[in-house]
Coordinates of C-alpha atoms and ligand atoms in Angstrom, one line a residue:
S1 CA 27.6 -41.4 -19.0
E2 CA 27.6 -37.9 -17.7
D3 CA 24.1 -37.0 -15.9
P4 CA 21.4 -35.5 -17.7
L5 CA 21.8 -31.4 -18.1
V6 CA 18.6 -29.8 -16.2
I7 CA 18.3 -26.0 -17.3
F8 CA 14.7 -24.5 -16.2
T9 CA 13.5 -21.2 -17.5
P10 CA 12.5 -18.9 -17.3
S11 CA 15.4 -18.4 -14.4
G12 CA 18.5 -20.0 -16.9
K13 CA 19.8 -22.7 -13.9
R14 CA 21.3 -25.3 -15.4
A15 CA 23.1 -28.4 -13.3
R16 CA 23.5 -32.6 -13.5
V17 CA 21.4 -34.6 -11.7
P18 CA 21.7 -37.9 -11.5
A19 CA 18.7 -39.7 -13.9
G20 CA 16.0 -41.1 -11.3
T21 CA 16.0 -37.5 -10.0
T22 CA 12.4 -35.8 -9.4
V23 CA 11.9 -32.6 -11.9
L24 CA 10.6 -30.9 -8.4
A25 CA 13.7 -32.7 -6.1
A26 CA 16.1 -31.3 -9.0
A27 CA 14.6 -27.9 -9.0
R28 CA 14.8 -27.7 -4.9
R29 CA 18.7 -28.9 -5.0
M30 CA 19.1 -25.8 -7.8
G31 CA 17.7 -23.5 -5.9
V32 CA 14.6 -23.1 -8.6
D33 CA 11.3 -21.4 -7.7
L34 CA 8.6 -24.3 -8.2
D35 CA 5.9 -24.8 -5.9
S36 CA 4.6 -27.3 -3.6
V37 CA 1.9 -26.9 -1.8
C38 CA 1.2 -31.3 -1.0
G39 CA 4.8 -31.8 -0.6
G40 CA 5.5 -34.2 -3.8
R41 CA 2.2 -36.2 -3.6
G42 CA 0.6 -35.3 -6.5
I43 CA -2.4 -33.6 -6.0
C44 CA -2.2 -30.0 -5.5
S45 CA -0.4 -29.6 -8.9
K46 CA 1.4 -26.5 -8.1
C47 CA 5.0 -28.3 -9.1
Q48 CA 3.3 -27.8 -13.1
V49 CA 6.1 -27.9 -15.6
A50 CA 6.4 -27.6 -19.2
P51 CA 9.9 -29.6 -20.9
Q52 CA 10.5 -28.1 -23.9
I53 CA 11.2 -30.6 -26.4
G54 CA 13.6 -30.6 -29.7
Q55 CA 16.5 -28.1 -30.4
H56 CA 17.7 -25.5 -28.0
T57 CA 20.5 -23.8 -29.9
K58 CA 20.6 -20.9 -27.0
H59 CA 21.2 -23.7 -24.3
G60 CA 22.9 -26.0 -26.3
V61 CA 20.5 -28.9 -25.8
T62 CA 18.4 -31.1 -27.7
V63 CA 15.5 -32.5 -25.7
Q64 CA 14.7 -35.8 -26.5
D65 CA 11.1 -36.9 -26.2
D66 CA 12.2 -39.6 -23.4
A67 CA 14.0 -37.1 -21.1
L68 CA 11.1 -37.3 -18.6
S69 CA 9.8 -40.1 -17.5
G70 CA 6.6 -41.5 -18.6
W71 CA 3.4 -41.0 -16.1
N72 CA 3.0 -43.1 -13.2
A73 CA 0.2 -43.8 -11.9
V74 CA -0.1 -41.0 -9.6
E75 CA 0.6 -38.4 -12.4
A76 CA -1.9 -40.9 -14.7
R77 CA -4.6 -40.7 -11.5
Y78 CA -4.7 -36.7 -11.5
D79 CA -4.6 -36.0 -15.0
E80 CA -7.7 -38.4 -15.1
K81 CA -9.4 -36.9 -11.9
R82 CA -8.7 -32.8 -12.6
G83 CA -6.9 -32.9 -16.1
L84 CA -3.3 -31.8 -16.9
K85 CA -2.7 -29.0 -19.4
P86 CA -1.6 -30.7 -22.8
G87 CA 2.3 -30.1 -22.6
R88 CA 2.2 -30.1 -19.1
R89 CA 3.6 -32.8 -15.8
L90 CA 3.5 -32.7 -12.8
G91 CA 6.9 -32.0 -11.5
C92 CA 6.9 -34.0 -8.3
Q93 CA 6.2 -36.9 -10.5
A94 CA 8.4 -36.9 -13.5
E95 CA 12.0 -38.1 -13.4
I96 CA 14.5 -36.6 -15.1
C97 CA 16.0 -39.3 -17.8
G98 CA 18.0 -37.5 -20.2
D99 CA 19.0 -33.3 -20.9
V100 CA 16.0 -31.3 -20.4
V101 CA 14.8 -27.6 -20.3
L102 CA 11.8 -27.2 -18.3
D103 CA 10.1 -24.1 -17.8
V104 CA 8.6 -23.3 -14.7
P105 CA 5.2 -21.0 -15.9
P106 CA 4.4 -18.0 -13.4
E107 CA 1.4 -20.0 -11.6
S108 CA 4.3 -22.9 -10.4
Q109 CA 6.4 -20.4 -9.1
V110 CA 5.9 -19.6 -4.9
H111 CA 8.2 -16.3 -5.6
R112 CA 6.5 -14.8 -8.7
Q113 CA 7.0 -11.6 -9.5
V114 CA 3.5 -8.9 -9.0
I115 CA 3.9 -6.0 -11.5
R116 CA 3.6 -2.7 -10.5
K117 CA 2.0 0.1 -12.6
A118 CA 3.7 2.8 -11.5
A119 CA 6.9 3.0 -13.8
T120 CA 9.6 3.8 -11.4
A121 CA 8.4 1.4 -9.0
R122 CA 9.9 -2.1 -7.8
E123 CA 8.1 -4.8 -8.6
I124 CA 6.9 -7.4 -5.5
R125 CA 8.5 -10.7 -4.8
M126 CA 5.9 -13.2 -3.7
D127 CA 6.9 -14.3 0.1
P128 CA 4.0 -13.4 2.3
A129 CA 3.9 -15.0 5.9
T130 CA 0.6 -17.4 5.7
R131 CA 1.2 -20.2 3.1
L132 CA -0.7 -24.0 2.8
Y133 CA 0.7 -27.1 3.8
F134 CA -0.4 -30.4 3.0
V135 CA 0.6 -32.9 5.6
E136 CA 0.1 -36.5 6.9
V137 CA -0.1 -36.9 10.4
D138 CA 0.7 -40.0 12.3
E139 CA -2.8 -41.5 13.8
P140 CA -2.7 -41.7 17.4
D141 CA -1.9 -45.1 18.9
M142 CA -2.2 -46.9 22.7
Q143 CA 1.8 -47.5 22.6
E144 CA 2.8 -43.5 21.5
P145 CA 0.5 -41.4 24.0
S146 CA 1.1 -38.1 22.0
G147 CA -1.2 -35.5 21.7
D148 CA -2.9 -34.7 17.8
L149 CA -0.9 -31.2 18.2
E150 CA 2.4 -32.8 18.9
R151 CA 1.7 -35.8 16.0
L152 CA 0.9 -32.6 13.4
N153 CA 3.6 -30.6 14.5
R154 CA 6.4 -33.8 13.9
A155 CA 5.2 -34.4 10.3
L156 CA 5.2 -30.8 9.5
K157 CA 9.3 -30.8 10.6
A158 CA 9.5 -34.1 8.7
Q159 CA 7.4 -33.2 5.6
W160 CA 8.2 -29.6 5.5
D161 CA 11.0 -28.3 8.0
L162 CA 8.9 -26.3 9.4
G163 CA 7.3 -24.9 13.3
P164 CA 6.4 -26.4 15.3
V165 CA 3.5 -24.5 15.1
E166 CA 1.9 -22.8 18.0
A167 CA -2.7 -23.1 17.5
P168 CA -4.6 -20.9 19.2
L169 CA -7.6 -22.0 21.3
P170 CA -9.5 -22.2 18.3
L171 CA -7.7 -24.3 16.5
L172 CA -7.0 -27.0 19.2
R173 CA -11.0 -26.8 19.4
K174 CA -11.1 -27.7 15.1
L175 CA -8.0 -30.1 15.2
Q176 CA -8.9 -33.2 16.5
P177 CA -12.6 -33.1 14.0
V178 CA -10.5 -32.2 10.9
L179 CA -7.8 -34.3 11.9
R180 CA -10.1 -37.1 11.3
K181 CA -12.4 -36.4 8.9
G182 CA -9.4 -35.9 6.0
G183 CA -8.2 -39.4 7.3
F184 CA -4.7 -37.2 9.0
R185 CA -4.4 -36.2 5.7
V186 CA -4.7 -32.3 6.1
T187 CA -3.9 -28.3 4.9
L188 CA -2.8 -26.5 7.1
A189 CA -2.3 -22.7 6.7
V190 CA 1.0 -21.2 8.7
H191 CA 1.4 -18.0 9.9
Q192 CA 5.7 -17.5 9.6
A193 CA 6.5 -13.7 9.5
H194 CA 9.6 -12.3 9.5
R195 CA 9.8 -12.8 13.4
G196 CA 7.9 -14.9 16.1
P197 CA 6.9 -18.1 15.7
A198 CA 5.3 -19.9 13.7
R199 CA 1.4 -20.1 14.2
L200 CA -1.4 -22.0 12.7
I201 CA -3.9 -20.2 11.4
D202 CA -6.3 -22.8 10.4
I203 CA -7.1 -26.7 9.1
W204 CA -8.6 -28.1 6.6
P205 CA -9.4 -32.3 5.9
G206 CA -7.8 -33.1 2.8
L207 CA -5.9 -30.8 0.3
Y208 CA -7.4 -27.2 1.1
E209 CA -7.6 -25.6 -2.8
S210 CA -9.7 -21.9 -2.4
G211 CA -6.8 -20.2 -1.6
L212 CA -5.5 -17.8 1.1
Y213 CA -6.2 -14.1 0.9
G214 CA -4.8 -10.6 2.9
L215 CA -6.5 -6.5 3.4
A216 CA -3.9 -4.0 2.6
I217 CA -5.2 -1.5 4.6
D218 CA -4.9 2.6 4.3
L219 CA -6.4 3.6 7.7
G220 CA -6.6 7.3 7.4
S221 CA -8.1 10.0 9.3
T222 CA -10.5 10.7 6.9
T223 CA -11.5 7.5 4.6
I224 CA -10.5 4.0 5.1
A225 CA -9.5 1.9 2.0
A226 CA -8.7 -1.6 1.5
H227 CA -7.0 -3.8 -0.9
L228 CA -8.4 -7.6 -0.9
C229 CA -5.1 -9.3 -2.5
D230 CA -4.8 -12.8 -3.6
L231 CA -1.7 -14.6 -1.4
D232 CA -0.8 -16.6 -4.4
T233 CA -0.7 -14.0 -7.0
G234 CA -0.7 -10.9 -5.5
A235 CA -3.4 -10.2 -7.6
V236 CA -6.0 -7.2 -6.4
L237 CA -9.9 -8.4 -6.4
A238 CA -11.2 -5.9 -4.9
S239 CA -10.7 -2.6 -3.5
A240 CA -12.9 -0.5 -1.4
G241 CA -13.2 2.7 0.9
L242 CA -15.5 4.4 3.6
M243 CA -14.9 7.4 5.8
N244 CA -13.9 6.7 8.7
P245 CA -16.4 7.0 11.6
Q246 CA -14.0 9.2 14.1
I247 CA -15.1 12.4 12.0
R248 CA -17.9 12.8 13.7
F249 CA -15.9 13.0 17.0
G250 CA -13.7 15.6 14.9
E251 CA -11.9 16.2 11.8
D252 CA -8.4 16.3 12.0
L253 CA -6.2 14.5 14.4
M254 CA -5.4 17.1 17.1
S255 CA -9.6 17.4 17.6
R256 CA -10.0 14.0 18.3
V257 CA -6.9 14.0 20.7
S258 CA -8.4 16.6 22.4
Y259 CA -11.7 14.6 22.4
S260 CA -10.4 12.1 24.6
M261 CA -8.6 14.4 27.1
M262 CA -12.0 16.1 27.7
N263 CA -14.1 13.0 27.4
P264 CA -13.2 10.3 29.8
G265 CA -14.3 7.5 28.0
G266 CA -13.8 9.0 24.4
D267 CA -11.1 7.0 23.3
I268 CA -12.5 4.0 23.7
E269 CA -15.9 5.4 21.8
M270 CA -13.3 6.2 18.7
T271 CA -11.7 2.8 18.7
R272 CA -14.9 1.0 19.1
A273 CA -15.7 3.7 15.7
V274 CA -13.0 2.5 13.8
R275 CA -13.2 -0.9 14.2
E276 CA -16.6 -1.4 13.4
A277 CA -16.0 0.4 10.0
M278 CA -13.4 -2.0 9.5
D279 CA -14.7 -4.4 10.2
Q280 CA -17.7 -3.6 7.7
L281 CA -15.3 -2.8 5.2
A282 CA -13.5 -6.3 5.4
A283 CA -16.8 -8.4 4.8
D284 CA -18.0 -5.8 1.9
I285 CA -14.8 -6.1 -0.2
A286 CA -14.8 -9.8 0.7
A287 CA -18.4 -9.9 -0.2
E288 CA -17.6 -7.9 -3.2
A289 CA -14.6 -10.7 -4.6
R290 CA -16.7 -13.5 -3.5
V291 CA -14.0 -14.6 -1.2
A292 CA -15.5 -16.2 1.8
P293 CA -14.1 -14.2 4.5
A294 CA -12.5 -17.0 6.4
A295 CA -10.2 -17.3 3.6
I296 CA -9.0 -13.9 4.8
V297 CA -5.8 -14.7 6.9
E298 CA -3.6 -11.3 7.0
A299 CA -4.6 -7.7 7.9
V300 CA -1.5 -5.1 7.1
I301 CA -2.4 -2.1 8.2
V302 CA -0.8 1.5 7.7
C303 CA -1.8 5.0 9.5
N304 CA -0.7 8.2 10.8
P305 CA 0.2 7.9 14.7
V306 CA -3.2 8.7 16.0
M307 CA -5.2 6.2 14.1
H308 CA -3.0 4.1 14.8
H309 CA -3.3 4.4 18.3
L310 CA -6.6 4.3 18.5
L311 CA -6.7 1.3 16.3
L312 CA -5.1 -0.3 19.1
G313 CA -7.3 0.8 22.0
I314 CA -4.2 2.8 22.8
D315 CA -5.2 6.8 24.2
P316 CA -3.6 9.1 22.2
V317 CA -3.4 11.4 24.7
E318 CA 0.2 11.3 24.2
L319 CA 0.2 12.3 20.9
G320 CA -1.5 15.4 21.6
Q321 CA 1.7 17.4 23.8
A322 CA 5.4 17.4 23.4
P323 CA 7.2 15.5 23.7
F324 CA 4.5 13.7 21.5
A325 CA 5.8 10.3 22.9
L326 CA 4.3 6.8 21.1
S327 CA 3.4 4.0 23.1
T328 CA 5.9 1.8 20.7
S329 CA 7.2 2.9 17.3
D330 CA 8.3 -0.4 16.7
A331 CA 5.8 -2.4 13.9
V332 CA 3.2 -4.6 15.9
E333 CA 1.7 -7.7 15.1
C334 CA -1.5 -9.2 16.8
A335 CA -4.7 -11.3 15.8
T336 CA -6.7 -9.6 14.0
A337 CA -9.5 -11.2 16.6
E338 CA -8.0 -8.4 19.4
L339 CA -9.0 -5.6 16.6
D340 CA -12.2 -6.7 16.8
L341 CA -12.1 -7.7 13.3
T342 CA -14.2 -10.7 13.8
R343 CA -15.3 -11.0 9.9
L344 CA -11.7 -12.5 8.7
N345 CA -10.8 -16.0 10.1
P346 CA -11.1 -16.1 13.5
C347 CA -7.5 -16.9 13.9
A348 CA -6.3 -14.2 11.1
R349 CA -3.1 -11.7 11.7
A350 CA -2.7 -8.4 11.6
Y351 CA 0.5 -6.5 11.1
L352 CA 1.1 -2.5 11.7
L353 CA 4.1 -1.2 10.2
P354 CA 6.1 1.2 12.6
C355 CA 6.1 4.3 13.1
I356 CA 8.5 7.1 12.7
A357 CA 8.0 9.1 15.1
G358 CA 5.3 11.1 17.1
H359 CA 3.8 12.9 14.3
V360 CA 5.2 10.4 11.5
G361 CA 3.5 7.6 11.5
A362 CA 3.2 3.9 10.1
D363 CA 1.6 5.7 6.7
A364 CA 5.0 7.5 5.9
A365 CA 7.5 4.3 6.9
A366 CA 4.8 2.6 3.8
V367 CA 5.9 5.6 1.6
A368 CA 9.8 4.9 2.5
L369 CA 8.9 0.9 2.0
S370 CA 6.9 1.4 -0.9
E371 CA 9.0 4.7 -3.3
E372 CA 12.6 3.9 -1.2
P373 CA 14.2 7.1 -1.3
G374 CA 17.5 5.5 0.5
K375 CA 18.2 3.8 -2.1
Q376 CA 17.8 6.1 -5.2
D377 CA 21.4 8.2 -6.5
E378 CA 19.1 11.9 -6.9
L379 CA 18.0 13.3 -4.0
S380 CA 14.1 12.9 -3.2
L381 CA 11.6 15.0 -1.6
I382 CA 9.0 12.8 -1.1
V383 CA 5.0 14.5 -0.3
D384 CA 2.4 12.6 1.0
V385 CA -0.4 15.4 1.2
G386 CA -3.3 14.7 3.6
T387 CA -4.7 16.4 6.7
N388 CA -0.9 16.6 7.6
A389 CA 1.9 16.0 5.1
E390 CA 4.1 13.8 5.6
I391 CA 7.6 14.7 4.3
L392 CA 10.9 12.5 3.7
L393 CA 14.3 13.7 2.4
G394 CA 17.0 11.4 1.0
D395 CA 19.0 9.4 -0.3
R396 CA 21.3 6.6 -0.5
N397 CA 23.4 8.8 2.4
G398 CA 20.6 9.0 4.6
V399 CA 16.6 10.1 4.8
L400 CA 15.1 12.4 6.9
A401 CA 11.2 12.6 8.0
C402 CA 9.0 15.5 9.6
S403 CA 5.7 16.4 9.4
S404 CA 3.7 19.5 8.5
P405 CA 0.7 20.4 10.0
T406 CA -1.2 21.8 6.8
G407 CA -4.7 21.0 7.8
P408 CA -7.8 20.0 5.4
A409 CA -7.2 22.9 2.5
F410 CA -5.9 21.1 0.4
E411 CA -8.7 18.2 0.7
G412 CA -11.3 21.2 0.1
A413 CA -11.9 21.6 3.6
Q414 CA -12.4 25.6 5.2
I415 CA -12.7 26.5 1.5
S416 CA -16.2 28.2 0.8
S417 CA -16.7 25.9 -2.3
G418 CA -14.8 23.3 -1.5
Q419 CA -16.0 19.5 -1.6
R420 CA -14.3 16.4 -1.9
A421 CA -12.9 14.6 -4.9
A422 CA -16.2 13.4 -6.3
N423 CA -18.1 14.0 -9.7
G424 CA -19.1 17.8 -9.9
A425 CA -16.2 19.3 -8.5
I426 CA -14.1 21.3 -10.3
D427 CA -10.3 20.0 -10.5
A428 CA -8.5 21.6 -13.1
V429 CA -8.9 25.3 -14.0
R430 CA -7.4 27.9 -16.9
I431 CA -7.8 31.8 -17.1
D432 CA -7.2 33.6 -20.0
P433 CA -4.2 36.5 -19.0
D434 CA -5.9 38.7 -20.9
T435 CA -9.5 38.4 -21.6
K436 CA -9.8 36.8 -17.8
D437 CA -12.5 34.0 -19.0
V438 CA -12.4 31.2 -17.2
R439 CA -13.2 27.5 -18.5
F440 CA -12.5 24.5 -16.1
R441 CA -13.2 20.3 -15.8
V442 CA -15.0 18.4 -13.7
I443 CA -14.4 14.8 -12.4
G444 CA -16.8 13.1 -14.4
S445 CA -16.3 14.7 -17.4
D446 CA -13.7 14.8 -20.4
L447 CA -15.3 17.9 -21.4
W448 CA -13.8 21.4 -21.0
S449 CA -17.1 24.2 -19.1
D450 CA -16.0 25.9 -22.9
D451 CA -17.0 23.4 -24.9
P452 CA -20.5 23.2 -26.4
A453 CA -21.3 19.6 -25.0
F454 CA -20.5 20.2 -21.7
D455 CA -23.5 19.9 -19.5
F456 CA -22.8 18.5 -15.9
E457 CA -24.2 19.4 -12.7
V458 CA -21.5 21.6 -11.0
T459 CA -21.2 21.1 -7.0
G460 CA -17.9 22.4 -5.8
I461 CA -14.7 22.5 -6.1
C462 CA -11.7 20.3 -4.9
G463 CA -8.6 20.5 -3.3
S464 CA -6.4 20.0 -6.4
G465 CA -8.9 22.7 -8.3
I466 CA -8.4 25.0 -6.0
I467 CA -5.0 24.8 -6.3
E468 CA -5.3 25.2 -10.3
A469 CA -7.7 28.2 -9.6
L470 CA -5.2 30.3 -7.2
A471 CA -2.0 29.5 -9.2
E472 CA -4.2 30.5 -12.7
M473 CA -5.5 34.0 -10.8
R474 CA -2.0 34.5 -9.8
S475 CA -0.6 34.0 -13.0
A476 CA -3.5 36.6 -14.7
G477 CA -3.1 39.3 -11.9
I478 CA -5.8 38.7 -10.4
I479 CA -3.8 37.7 -7.5
D480 CA -1.1 39.3 -6.2
A481 CA 2.6 38.0 -4.8
S482 CA 0.9 38.8 -1.6
G483 CA -2.4 36.5 -1.8
L484 CA -4.5 40.0 -1.9
I485 CA -7.3 39.5 -4.6
G486 CA -7.8 42.7 -6.5
S487 CA -10.7 44.7 -7.2
A488 CA -13.0 44.9 -10.7
E489 CA -11.6 48.3 -11.4
Q490 CA -8.0 46.9 -10.7
V491 CA -7.7 44.1 -12.9
G492 CA -10.7 44.6 -15.6
T493 CA -13.1 41.9 -15.1
D494 CA -16.9 41.3 -13.6
R495 CA -15.8 37.8 -12.1
L496 CA -14.3 40.0 -9.2
R497 CA -17.3 40.8 -6.8
A498 CA -17.1 42.9 -3.5
D499 CA -17.0 40.8 -0.7
N500 CA -17.1 42.0 3.2
R501 CA -14.1 44.7 2.7
T502 CA -12.3 41.6 0.4
H503 CA -12.9 40.1 -3.1
Q504 CA -14.1 37.1 -4.4
F505 CA -13.7 35.5 -7.9
V506 CA -16.7 33.6 -9.3
L507 CA -15.3 30.8 -11.9
Y508 CA -19.1 29.6 -12.1
E509 CA -22.3 30.9 -11.9
T510 CA -26.2 29.9 -12.7
A511 CA -29.3 31.1 -11.1
D512 CA -28.7 28.7 -8.0
R513 CA -25.3 28.2 -7.8
T514 CA -22.2 30.5 -7.6
I515 CA -18.8 28.9 -7.0
S516 CA -16.5 31.3 -6.5
V517 CA -12.0 32.0 -4.9
T518 CA -13.0 34.1 -2.1
Q519 CA -10.0 35.9 0.1
N520 CA -10.4 33.6 3.0
D521 CA -9.7 30.8 0.6
V522 CA -6.5 32.1 -0.6
R523 CA -5.4 32.8 3.3
A524 CA -6.4 28.7 3.7
I525 CA -4.5 27.6 1.0
Q526 CA -1.5 29.8 1.8
L527 CA -1.5 28.4 5.1
A528 CA -1.2 24.8 4.2
K529 CA 1.6 25.6 1.2
S530 CA 3.3 27.2 4.0
A531 CA 3.6 24.8 6.5
L532 CA 4.0 22.2 3.3
Y533 CA 7.1 24.0 2.3
A534 CA 7.9 25.6 5.6
G535 CA 8.3 21.3 6.6
A536 CA 10.2 21.1 3.4
R537 CA 12.7 23.5 4.0
L538 CA 13.5 22.6 7.2
L539 CA 14.6 19.2 6.3
M540 CA 16.5 20.8 3.1
D541 CA 18.2 23.2 6.0
E542 CA 19.0 19.9 8.3
R543 CA 20.7 18.2 5.3
G544 CA 22.9 21.5 4.3
V545 CA 21.5 21.4 0.4
D546 CA 19.1 24.2 -1.2
K547 CA 17.6 22.4 -4.0
V548 CA 16.4 18.9 -4.5
D549 CA 16.8 16.3 -7.6
R550 CA 13.1 15.2 -7.8
V551 CA 9.8 15.3 -6.0
V552 CA 7.2 13.1 -5.6
L553 CA 3.9 13.6 -4.8
A554 CA 2.1 10.8 -3.0
G555 CA -1.3 10.4 -1.9
A556 CA -4.6 10.6 -4.0
F557 CA -4.2 14.4 -4.1
G558 CA -0.9 14.2 -5.3
A559 CA -2.3 12.0 -8.3
H560 CA -4.7 14.6 -9.2
I561 CA -2.7 18.1 -8.3
S562 CA -0.4 19.7 -11.5
P563 CA 2.9 19.9 -10.8
K564 CA 2.8 23.4 -12.8
H565 CA 0.5 24.9 -10.7
A566 CA 1.7 23.6 -7.3
M567 CA 5.3 25.3 -8.2
I568 CA 3.5 28.5 -9.3
L569 CA 2.1 28.3 -5.6
G570 CA 5.4 27.6 -4.2
M571 CA 3.9 24.6 -2.4
I572 CA 7.0 22.8 -3.4
P573 CA 10.6 23.7 -4.0
D574 CA 12.2 24.9 -7.3
V575 CA 12.6 21.7 -9.6
P576 CA 12.5 20.8 -13.0
L577 CA 8.7 19.9 -14.0
D578 CA 9.4 17.3 -15.4
K579 CA 11.3 15.9 -12.2
V580 CA 8.0 16.1 -10.4
T581 CA 6.5 12.8 -10.6
S582 CA 3.4 11.1 -9.0
A583 CA 3.9 8.1 -6.6
G584 CA -0.3 7.7 -6.4
N585 CA -1.3 5.7 -3.3
A586 CA 1.9 5.0 -1.8
A587 CA 0.8 4.5 1.5
G588 CA -1.4 1.4 0.0
T589 CA 1.1 0.0 -2.3
G590 CA 3.4 -0.4 0.8
A591 CA 1.0 -1.9 3.0
R592 CA 0.1 -4.2 -0.5
I593 CA 4.2 -4.9 -0.6
A594 CA 4.7 -5.7 3.6
L595 CA 1.3 -8.0 2.9
L596 CA 2.5 -9.5 0.0
N597 CA 6.6 -10.3 1.2
R598 CA 7.4 -10.7 4.4
A599 CA 11.0 -10.0 4.4
S600 CA 10.0 -6.0 3.4
R601 CA 8.9 -6.0 6.9
A602 CA 12.2 -6.6 8.2
E603 CA 13.5 -4.0 5.7
I604 CA 10.9 -1.4 6.9
E605 CA 11.5 -1.8 10.5
Q606 CA 15.4 -1.8 9.9
T607 CA 15.1 1.1 7.2
V608 CA 12.5 2.9 10.0
R609 CA 15.0 3.0 12.8
R610 CA 17.7 5.0 10.3
I611 CA 15.5 7.5 9.4
H612 CA 16.6 10.7 10.9
K613 CA 13.3 12.9 12.9
V614 CA 12.9 16.2 12.7
E615 CA 10.1 18.0 14.6
T616 CA 9.1 20.4 12.8
A617 CA 6.8 21.7 16.6
I618 CA 9.9 22.7 18.3
E619 CA 11.8 23.5 15.6
P620 CA 12.0 28.0 15.4
R621 CA 13.5 27.4 12.1
F622 CA 10.0 26.1 10.7
Q623 CA 8.7 29.5 12.1
E624 CA 11.0 31.5 9.5
H625 CA 10.4 29.1 6.8
F626 CA 6.4 29.4 7.5
V627 CA 6.4 32.9 7.0
A628 CA 8.5 33.6 4.3
A629 CA 6.4 30.9 2.5
N630 CA 3.3 32.9 2.9
A631 CA 3.8 35.0 -0.1
L632 CA 3.3 33.6 -4.1
P633 CA 5.4 31.6 -4.2
H634 CA 7.7 32.8 -1.8
A635 CA 9.3 35.9 -0.5
T636 CA 12.9 35.0 -0.5
D637 CA 13.5 32.1 -2.3
P638 CA 14.2 31.9 -6.3
F639 CA 12.2 29.7 -8.5
P640 CA 13.8 29.9 -11.5
E641 CA 12.0 26.9 -13.2
L642 CA 8.7 28.8 -13.1
R643 CA 10.7 31.0 -15.7
K644 CA 11.2 28.4 -17.8
Ligands
FES1 FE1 1.6 -31.4 -4.7 FE2 3.2 -32.2 -7.4 S1 4.2 -30.8 -5.2 S2 1.0 -31.9 -7.2

């Protein structure tokens, strides 16, 4: 008679296999994603499946009660010791006896999909570089004088077709006692990236079941943010951030580069500061998630080129002067210990995404990995606004990149009442065009300031707040197209005050605090937005287009900014408002993708090589665009969408 038919769900894969084949063996043969850490020894329970007994008209089969073999001794022992969920079987033990439909639950899939929140974004297919393998190693004997590592590698090859692994010194020290403690049955954490040798990361006696974790780190010039991810499920277990302590050496990147130029050893000080902060962050986040720091086996880091060099301990002086040569633009893989990250697993690995160019870093590469402009039909302009704006423009036909020196005004710095986006900061503003009355909202409160229940301490104005304030002032005729703030007499509101031969507009006033927009504030934002717009236009020139299909705002700032207000100021090119979306922290997401899926590392390394880099600093047209973009919204470019 015919061999039994096996159908796996949710993949829908089907094949006939000889009776007596185990479910795990059938899955392997059919290319079905079914996990196993213990290699079929009936101890890890990663291979669980749920047989679907009964009629399946969809699949055209009826599954009898005895489609799988009964429990054998191994499975019975597992159930007795650990308890199998009702309806579940160990795939490595159960044998196929008749036609069967087998459901593979998500926790039994190695390459389960991690659902991301963003609607447009791709899902992440789990395929981390570091995984666990249970092996049984031959014991040494007098007849065969091989070392423990050699025998361990032989076992890895025979049982998992993997390796040989390189074992760093700390593990060579650990290897012998652990092998003996486990009776030569041990669990290995092996790091096998998309290239390079397989490396032993850690070893435990017997079956290790506590899980492996990784950090996705977005190392910014002002803040360092990290996510702790479970390398099995992809879940983010904790997120934390702290200020980059390098701020004391210089607010922005160029001042840090010059600190290094002016002070011998300055780069070493800055390297030490950022490494200490990252180490502390790793310890904090592990504590928050109640994860043993030694279980953190990988860190993927994205950052701009200056931070990249300072973290690696490379003097960034070349990045401060033309032609802005990077030490390397390739991705860097090293031991976290080499970066003085001492609170993770001592043999954990670090991966830094490749840089795109001397001004366009691994953070922009991470945005490209997350947003995938090169796979879209629509021409996307992706703007990541920080102290520098990193700009990508592209579609299937190619991607261009540049960075533009916006300065920190969009982050609330250099603004008279500016502050970081934190509780108490004004982040949304409305101005009545007739009465010039102001209402606003602050971070931490859902109410508008004209609500009788509004009772919240107002401390300043953040980046998105100042954008809205300016755009509303422009729409209400309080500032003109050149950015000049009118006088109280001209505009007709006593919120306008004379201020050193210029004027300021008062948003909020109490006995001890005044929050206003000054002429200098307007100028600072004009400079920043001109730089941003000029960078975008330069890429559009290079591509030979005068419009784009969509605009994606990345970064924390992008998540809060109102597209309409950004366009009133001419920060971004004219585009239908519903074509402006926020990608949230796309750089952080890119780091997470690279952490959870090793193939994505190969992908971004190739993508980056194909990105066409445009250098704003030497491009004369950048200056022309910059000057024309100073007006609100623009001196010459039309903004038809604004009139709708
Ligand atoms: Fe480990 Fe089946 S593979 S229990």
